[in-house]
Tab-separated table of C-alpha atoms and ligand atoms in Angstrom:
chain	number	residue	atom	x	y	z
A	218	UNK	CA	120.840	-73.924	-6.997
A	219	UNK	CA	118.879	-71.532	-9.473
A	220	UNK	CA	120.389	-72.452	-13.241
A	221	UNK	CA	117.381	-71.499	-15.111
A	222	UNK	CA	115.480	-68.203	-15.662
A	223	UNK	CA	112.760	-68.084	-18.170
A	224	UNK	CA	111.120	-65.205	-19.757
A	225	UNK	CA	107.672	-65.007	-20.340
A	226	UNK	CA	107.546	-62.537	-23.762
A	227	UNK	CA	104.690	-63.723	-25.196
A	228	UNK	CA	101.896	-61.149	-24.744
A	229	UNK	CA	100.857	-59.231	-27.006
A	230	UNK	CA	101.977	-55.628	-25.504
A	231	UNK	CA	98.935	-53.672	-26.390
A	232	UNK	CA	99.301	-51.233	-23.915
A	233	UNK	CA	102.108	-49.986	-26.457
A	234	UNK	CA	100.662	-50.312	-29.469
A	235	UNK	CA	101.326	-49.341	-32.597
A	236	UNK	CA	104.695	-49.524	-31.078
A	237	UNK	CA	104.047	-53.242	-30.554
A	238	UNK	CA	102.049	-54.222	-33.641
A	239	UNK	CA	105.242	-55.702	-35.672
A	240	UNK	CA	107.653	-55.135	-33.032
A	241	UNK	CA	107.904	-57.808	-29.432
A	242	UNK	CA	107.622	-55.412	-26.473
A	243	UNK	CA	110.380	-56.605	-25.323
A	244	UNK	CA	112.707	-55.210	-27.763
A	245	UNK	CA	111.673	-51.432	-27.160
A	246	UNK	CA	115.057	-49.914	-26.086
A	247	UNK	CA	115.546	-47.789	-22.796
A	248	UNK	CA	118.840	-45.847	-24.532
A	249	UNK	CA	120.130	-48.253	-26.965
A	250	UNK	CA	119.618	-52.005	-25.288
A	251	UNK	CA	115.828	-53.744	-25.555
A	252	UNK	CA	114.509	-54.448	-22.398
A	253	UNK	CA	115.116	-58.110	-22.651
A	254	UNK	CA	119.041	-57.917	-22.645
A	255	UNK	CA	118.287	-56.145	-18.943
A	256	UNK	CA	116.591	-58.584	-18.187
A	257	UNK	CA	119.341	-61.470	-19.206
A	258	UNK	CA	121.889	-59.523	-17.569
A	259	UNK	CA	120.225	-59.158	-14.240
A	260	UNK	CA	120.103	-62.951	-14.542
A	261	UNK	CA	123.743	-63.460	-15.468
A	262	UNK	CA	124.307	-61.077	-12.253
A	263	UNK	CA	122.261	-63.671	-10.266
A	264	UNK	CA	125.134	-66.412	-11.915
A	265	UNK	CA	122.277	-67.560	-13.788
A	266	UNK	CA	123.262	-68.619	-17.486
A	267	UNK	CA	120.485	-70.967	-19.163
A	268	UNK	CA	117.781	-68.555	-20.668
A	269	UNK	CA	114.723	-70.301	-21.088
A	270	UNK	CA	112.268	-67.935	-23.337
A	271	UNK	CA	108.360	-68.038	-24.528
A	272	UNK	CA	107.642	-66.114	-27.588
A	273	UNK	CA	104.960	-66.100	-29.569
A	274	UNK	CA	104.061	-65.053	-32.992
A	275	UNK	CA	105.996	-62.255	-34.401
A	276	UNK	CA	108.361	-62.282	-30.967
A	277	UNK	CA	111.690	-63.568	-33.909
A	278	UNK	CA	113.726	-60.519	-33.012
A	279	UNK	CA	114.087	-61.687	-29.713
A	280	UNK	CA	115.604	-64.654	-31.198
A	281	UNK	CA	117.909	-62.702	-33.930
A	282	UNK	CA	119.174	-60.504	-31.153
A	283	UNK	CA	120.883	-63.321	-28.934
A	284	UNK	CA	122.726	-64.629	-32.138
A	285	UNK	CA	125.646	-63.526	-34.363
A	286	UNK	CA	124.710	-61.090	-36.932
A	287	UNK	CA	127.392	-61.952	-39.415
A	288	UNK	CA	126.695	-59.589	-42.051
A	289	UNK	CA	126.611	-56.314	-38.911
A	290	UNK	CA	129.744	-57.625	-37.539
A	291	UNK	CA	131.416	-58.034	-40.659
A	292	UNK	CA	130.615	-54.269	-41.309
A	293	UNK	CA	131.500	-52.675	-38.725
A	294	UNK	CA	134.448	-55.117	-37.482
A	295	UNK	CA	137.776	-52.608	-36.674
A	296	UNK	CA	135.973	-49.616	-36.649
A	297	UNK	CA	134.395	-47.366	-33.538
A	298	UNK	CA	131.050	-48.519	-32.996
A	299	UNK	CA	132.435	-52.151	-32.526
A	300	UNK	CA	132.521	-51.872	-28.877
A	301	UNK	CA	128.629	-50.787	-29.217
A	302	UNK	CA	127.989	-54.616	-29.611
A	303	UNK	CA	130.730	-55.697	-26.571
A	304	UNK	CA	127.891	-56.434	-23.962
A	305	UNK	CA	125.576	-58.304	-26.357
A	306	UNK	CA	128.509	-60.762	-27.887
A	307	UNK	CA	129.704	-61.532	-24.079
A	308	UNK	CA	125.742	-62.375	-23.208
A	309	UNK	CA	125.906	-64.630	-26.268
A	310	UNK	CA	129.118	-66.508	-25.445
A	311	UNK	CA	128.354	-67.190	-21.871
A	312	UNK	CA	124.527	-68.029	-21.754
A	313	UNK	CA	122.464	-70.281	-23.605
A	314	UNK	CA	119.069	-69.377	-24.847
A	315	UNK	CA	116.143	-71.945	-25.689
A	316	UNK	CA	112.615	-70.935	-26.936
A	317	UNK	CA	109.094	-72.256	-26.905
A	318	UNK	CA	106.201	-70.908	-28.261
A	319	UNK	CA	103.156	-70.188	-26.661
A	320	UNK	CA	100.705	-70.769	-28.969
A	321	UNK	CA	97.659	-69.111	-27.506
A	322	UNK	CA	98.136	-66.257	-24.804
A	323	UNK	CA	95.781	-67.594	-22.359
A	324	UNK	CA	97.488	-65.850	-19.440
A	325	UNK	CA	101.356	-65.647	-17.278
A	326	UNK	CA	100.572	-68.629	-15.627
A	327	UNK	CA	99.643	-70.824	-19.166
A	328	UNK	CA	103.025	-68.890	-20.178
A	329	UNK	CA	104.766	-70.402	-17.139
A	330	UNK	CA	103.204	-73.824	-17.904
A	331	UNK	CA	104.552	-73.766	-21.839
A	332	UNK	CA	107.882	-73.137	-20.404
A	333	UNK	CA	107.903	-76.687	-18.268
A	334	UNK	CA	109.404	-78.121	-21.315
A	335	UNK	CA	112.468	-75.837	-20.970
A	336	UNK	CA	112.796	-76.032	-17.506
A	337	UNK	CA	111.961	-79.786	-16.212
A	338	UNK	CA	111.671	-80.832	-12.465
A	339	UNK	CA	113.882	-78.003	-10.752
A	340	UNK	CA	113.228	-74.819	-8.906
A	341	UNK	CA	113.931	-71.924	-11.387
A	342	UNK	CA	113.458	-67.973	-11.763
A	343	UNK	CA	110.788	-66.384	-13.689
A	344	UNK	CA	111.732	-62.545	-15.032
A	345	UNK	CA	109.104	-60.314	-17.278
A	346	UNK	CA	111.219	-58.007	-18.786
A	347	UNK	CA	108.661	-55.057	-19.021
A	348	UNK	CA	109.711	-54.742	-15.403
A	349	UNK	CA	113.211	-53.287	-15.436
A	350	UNK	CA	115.131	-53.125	-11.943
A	351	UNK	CA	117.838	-51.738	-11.182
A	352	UNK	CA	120.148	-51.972	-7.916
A	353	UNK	CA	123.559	-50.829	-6.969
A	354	UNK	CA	124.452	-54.060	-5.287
A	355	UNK	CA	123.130	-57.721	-6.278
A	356	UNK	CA	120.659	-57.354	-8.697
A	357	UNK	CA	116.822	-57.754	-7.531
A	358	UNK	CA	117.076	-61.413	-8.652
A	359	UNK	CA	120.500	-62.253	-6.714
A	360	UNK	CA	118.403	-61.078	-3.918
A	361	UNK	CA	115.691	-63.480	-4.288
A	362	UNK	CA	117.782	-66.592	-4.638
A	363	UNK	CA	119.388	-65.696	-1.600
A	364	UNK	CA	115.965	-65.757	0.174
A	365	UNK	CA	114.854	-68.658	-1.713
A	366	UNK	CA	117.843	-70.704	-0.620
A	367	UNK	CA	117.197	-69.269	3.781
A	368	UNK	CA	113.338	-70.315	2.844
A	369	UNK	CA	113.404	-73.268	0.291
A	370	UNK	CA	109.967	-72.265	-0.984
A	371	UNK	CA	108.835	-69.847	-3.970
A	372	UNK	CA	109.269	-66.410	-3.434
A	373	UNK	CA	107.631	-63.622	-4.964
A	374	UNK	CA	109.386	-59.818	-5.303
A	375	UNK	CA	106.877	-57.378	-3.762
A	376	UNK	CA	106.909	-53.368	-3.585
A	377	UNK	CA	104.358	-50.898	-1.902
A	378	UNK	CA	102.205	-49.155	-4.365
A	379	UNK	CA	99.807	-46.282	-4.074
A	380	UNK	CA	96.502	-48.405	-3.033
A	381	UNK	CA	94.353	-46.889	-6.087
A	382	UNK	CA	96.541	-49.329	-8.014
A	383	UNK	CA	96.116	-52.800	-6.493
A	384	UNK	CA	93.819	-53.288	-9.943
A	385	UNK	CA	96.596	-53.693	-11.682
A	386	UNK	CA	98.783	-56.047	-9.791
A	387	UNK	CA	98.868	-59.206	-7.925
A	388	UNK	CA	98.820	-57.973	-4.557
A	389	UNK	CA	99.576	-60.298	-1.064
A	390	UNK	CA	99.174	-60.673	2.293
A	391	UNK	CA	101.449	-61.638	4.812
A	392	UNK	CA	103.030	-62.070	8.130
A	393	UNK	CA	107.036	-60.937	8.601
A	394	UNK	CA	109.253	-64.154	9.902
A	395	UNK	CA	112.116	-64.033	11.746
A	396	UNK	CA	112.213	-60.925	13.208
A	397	UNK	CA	112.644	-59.348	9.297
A	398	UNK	CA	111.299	-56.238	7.795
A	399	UNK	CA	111.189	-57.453	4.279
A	400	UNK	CA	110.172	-60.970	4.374
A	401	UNK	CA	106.654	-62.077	4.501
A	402	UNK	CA	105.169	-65.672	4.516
A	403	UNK	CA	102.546	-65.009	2.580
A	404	UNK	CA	98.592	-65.640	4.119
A	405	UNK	CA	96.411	-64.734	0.761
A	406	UNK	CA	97.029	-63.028	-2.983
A	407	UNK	CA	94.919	-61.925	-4.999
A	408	UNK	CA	95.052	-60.851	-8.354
A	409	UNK	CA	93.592	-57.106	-9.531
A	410	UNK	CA	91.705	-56.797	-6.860
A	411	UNK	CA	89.985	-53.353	-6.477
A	412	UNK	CA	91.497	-51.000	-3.902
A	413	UNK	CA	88.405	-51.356	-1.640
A	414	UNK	CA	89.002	-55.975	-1.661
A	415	UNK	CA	93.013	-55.290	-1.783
A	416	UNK	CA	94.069	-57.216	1.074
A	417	UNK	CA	97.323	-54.585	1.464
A	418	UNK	CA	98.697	-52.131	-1.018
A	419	UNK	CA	101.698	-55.046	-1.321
A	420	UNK	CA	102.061	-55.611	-5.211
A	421	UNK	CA	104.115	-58.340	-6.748
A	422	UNK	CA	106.439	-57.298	-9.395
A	423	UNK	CA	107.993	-59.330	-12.215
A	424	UNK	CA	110.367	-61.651	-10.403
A	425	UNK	CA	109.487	-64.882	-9.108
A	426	UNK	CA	111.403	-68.137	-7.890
A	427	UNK	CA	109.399	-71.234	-8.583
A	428	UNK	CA	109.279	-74.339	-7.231
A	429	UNK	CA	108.927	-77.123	-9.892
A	430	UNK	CA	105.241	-78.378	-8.102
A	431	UNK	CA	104.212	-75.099	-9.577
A	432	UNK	CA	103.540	-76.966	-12.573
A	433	UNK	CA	101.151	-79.589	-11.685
A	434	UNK	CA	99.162	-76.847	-9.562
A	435	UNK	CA	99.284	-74.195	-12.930
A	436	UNK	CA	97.482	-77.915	-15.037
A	437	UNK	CA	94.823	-77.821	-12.287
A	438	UNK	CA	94.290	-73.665	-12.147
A	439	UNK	CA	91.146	-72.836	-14.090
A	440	UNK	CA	90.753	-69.276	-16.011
A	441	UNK	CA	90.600	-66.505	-13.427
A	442	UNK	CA	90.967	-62.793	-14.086
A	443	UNK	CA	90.270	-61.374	-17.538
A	444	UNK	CA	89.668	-65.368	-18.341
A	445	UNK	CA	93.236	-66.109	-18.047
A	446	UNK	CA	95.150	-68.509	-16.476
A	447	UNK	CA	96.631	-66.731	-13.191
A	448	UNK	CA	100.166	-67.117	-11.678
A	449	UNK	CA	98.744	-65.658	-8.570
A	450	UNK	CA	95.880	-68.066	-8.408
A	451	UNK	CA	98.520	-71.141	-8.633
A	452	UNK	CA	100.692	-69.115	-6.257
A	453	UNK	CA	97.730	-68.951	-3.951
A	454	UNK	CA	97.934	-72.788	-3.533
A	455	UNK	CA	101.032	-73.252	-2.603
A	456	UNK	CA	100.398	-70.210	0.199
A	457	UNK	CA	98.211	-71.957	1.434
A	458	UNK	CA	100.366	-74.898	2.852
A	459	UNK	CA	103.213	-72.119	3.832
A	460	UNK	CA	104.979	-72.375	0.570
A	461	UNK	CA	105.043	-68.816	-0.470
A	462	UNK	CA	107.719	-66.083	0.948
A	463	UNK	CA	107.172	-62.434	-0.087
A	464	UNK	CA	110.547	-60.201	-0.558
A	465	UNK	CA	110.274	-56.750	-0.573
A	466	UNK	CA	113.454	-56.168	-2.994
A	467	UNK	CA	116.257	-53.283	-2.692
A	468	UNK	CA	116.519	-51.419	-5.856
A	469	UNK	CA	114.130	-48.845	-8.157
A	470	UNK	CA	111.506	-50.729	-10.595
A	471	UNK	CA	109.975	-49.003	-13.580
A	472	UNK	CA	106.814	-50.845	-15.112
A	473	UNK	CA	108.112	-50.504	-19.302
A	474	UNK	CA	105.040	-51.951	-20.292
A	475	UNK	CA	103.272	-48.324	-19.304
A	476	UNK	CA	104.095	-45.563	-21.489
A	477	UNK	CA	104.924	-43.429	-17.916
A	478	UNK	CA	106.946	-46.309	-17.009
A	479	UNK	CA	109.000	-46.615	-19.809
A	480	UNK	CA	109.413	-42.404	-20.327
A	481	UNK	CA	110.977	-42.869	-16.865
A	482	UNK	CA	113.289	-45.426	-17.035
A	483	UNK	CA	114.489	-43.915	-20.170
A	484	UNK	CA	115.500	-40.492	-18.105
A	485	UNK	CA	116.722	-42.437	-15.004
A	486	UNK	CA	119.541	-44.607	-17.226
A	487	UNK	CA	119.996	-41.334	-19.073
A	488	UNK	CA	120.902	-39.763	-16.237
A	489	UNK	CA	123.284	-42.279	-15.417
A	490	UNK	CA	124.855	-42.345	-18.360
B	783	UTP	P1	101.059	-58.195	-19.418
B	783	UTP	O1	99.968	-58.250	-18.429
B	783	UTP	O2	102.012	-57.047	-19.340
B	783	UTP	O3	100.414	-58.317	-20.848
B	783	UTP	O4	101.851	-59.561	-19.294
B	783	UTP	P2	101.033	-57.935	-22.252
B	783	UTP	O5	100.205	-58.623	-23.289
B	783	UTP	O6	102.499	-58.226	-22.315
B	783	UTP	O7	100.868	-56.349	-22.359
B	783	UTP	P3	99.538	-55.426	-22.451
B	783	UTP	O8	98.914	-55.443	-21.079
B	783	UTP	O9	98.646	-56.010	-23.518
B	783	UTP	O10	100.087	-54.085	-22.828
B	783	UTP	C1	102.826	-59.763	-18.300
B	783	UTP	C2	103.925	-60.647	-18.843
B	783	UTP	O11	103.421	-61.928	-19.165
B	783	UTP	C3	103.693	-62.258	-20.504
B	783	UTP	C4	103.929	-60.934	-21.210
B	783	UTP	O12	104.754	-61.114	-22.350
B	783	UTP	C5	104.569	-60.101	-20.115
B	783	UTP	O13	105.951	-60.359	-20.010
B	783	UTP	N1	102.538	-63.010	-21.040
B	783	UTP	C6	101.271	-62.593	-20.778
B	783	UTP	C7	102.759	-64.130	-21.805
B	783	UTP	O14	103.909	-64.521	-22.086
B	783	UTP	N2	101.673	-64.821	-22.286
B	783	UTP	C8	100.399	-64.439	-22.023
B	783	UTP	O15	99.447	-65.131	-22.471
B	783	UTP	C9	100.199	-63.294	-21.256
């Protein structure tokens, strides 16, 4: 069983500043909801309900947002725009939401590590909420802890991307098992690698089921990349003994912590609306 999901939402979103300068990058709205309630309701879809959340300085609206706002509700209690908060107050009453902070941003995988408090010795889901998915059907997440539970390993959410962009992903190798077309057992990751050392054009995305060992391995994982401490790198360890299955998810993805990204999520939901 998957009960817990955290939420790394700690970084400091510079790709989006000034944007981001006051603001968490996780609260940017695509329409009217901040990426972060997406992301809590893709895990409520996944019958996921214990939100486990790293912030960081100036990240308290993330906080505000998954509580009453008695003063708002008082206001605007009987009248039309009511049902505006409907979707947030249900979130509220069936999840609960813990925080730590993480008080340097030395990396996702130091992110992951700050969150063992919250999580303890279980196999949970990480989500970054600058990647919004959207599916018909189970959500991308519901998908991954049905491959976690055939595999009993972590699994990683992959997509194809154009190989001039492996430098800005983790990107994997692997081998397809049991006669699948979407699920690899992963042989090597590496992180950023330049198109010409990319390994495939197979990028992971911001979904992950971890197993709880990931911890121990993320104490022992020294600075990689940029000089921070790499999910991929502790990922790459537990590949290593056949740990690590690769899903490549059903469903659209838009990268929110681009500017392009974000632009087009904010036409695709608007042309759902
Ligand atoms: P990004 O690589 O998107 O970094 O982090 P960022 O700081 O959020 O954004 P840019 O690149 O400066 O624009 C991927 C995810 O990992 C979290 C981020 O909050 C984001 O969800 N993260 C990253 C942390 O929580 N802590 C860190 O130290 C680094």
């Amino acid at each position: 069983m998957i009960k817990k999901c955290l939420f790394p939402a700690a970084g400091y979103g510079t790709r989006f500043l000034p944007a981001t300068k006051a603001t968490p990058k996780e609260m940017l709205p695509i329409l009217t909801k901040p990426l972060i309630q997406y992301g809590v309701e893709e895990a409520v879809q996944a019958d996921i309900h214990t939100m486990a959340i790293i912030t960081g300085r100036g990240k308290r609206a993330i906080e505000d947002h998954f509580d009453i706002s008695y003063e708002l509700e008082h206001q605007i209690k009987g009248g039309s725009k009511e049902t505006l908060l409907t979707e947030i107050r249900s979130l509220i009453t069936q999840c609960t939401f813990s925080y730590t902070r993480q008080v340097e941003m030395k990396g996702l995988g130091h992110a992951i590590l700050t969150g063992e408090t919250l999580i303890g010795d279980e196999p949970f889901a990480v989500l970054l909420a600058d990647d919004l998915c959207n599916h018909e059907g189970d959500s991308v997440l519901k998908q991954m802890i049905s491959v976690y539970n055939k595999y009993q390993c972590s699994v990683v959410a992959i997509e194809e991307v154009p190989l001039e962009e492996t430098n800005k992903y983790g990107v994997i190798a692997g081998n397809l098992v049991d006669g699948t077309d979407d699920t690899y057992r992963v042989t090597d990751m590496v992180e950023k690698p330049d198109p010409k050392d990319a390994p495939t054009n197979m990028a992971i995305i911001g979904r992950y089921i971890l197993t709880p060992d990931i911890f121990d391995i993320l104490r022992e994982t020294k600075p990689g990349k940029g000089g921070e401490i790499q999910i991929t790198d502790a990922l790459l360890e537990q590949a290593k003994q056949g740990n690590v299955i690769a899903y490549k998810f059903k469903g659209k993805r838009f990268d929110c912590g681009s500017v392009d990204g974000f632009v087009e999520a904010t036409n695709y939901f608007y042309g759902k609306m």
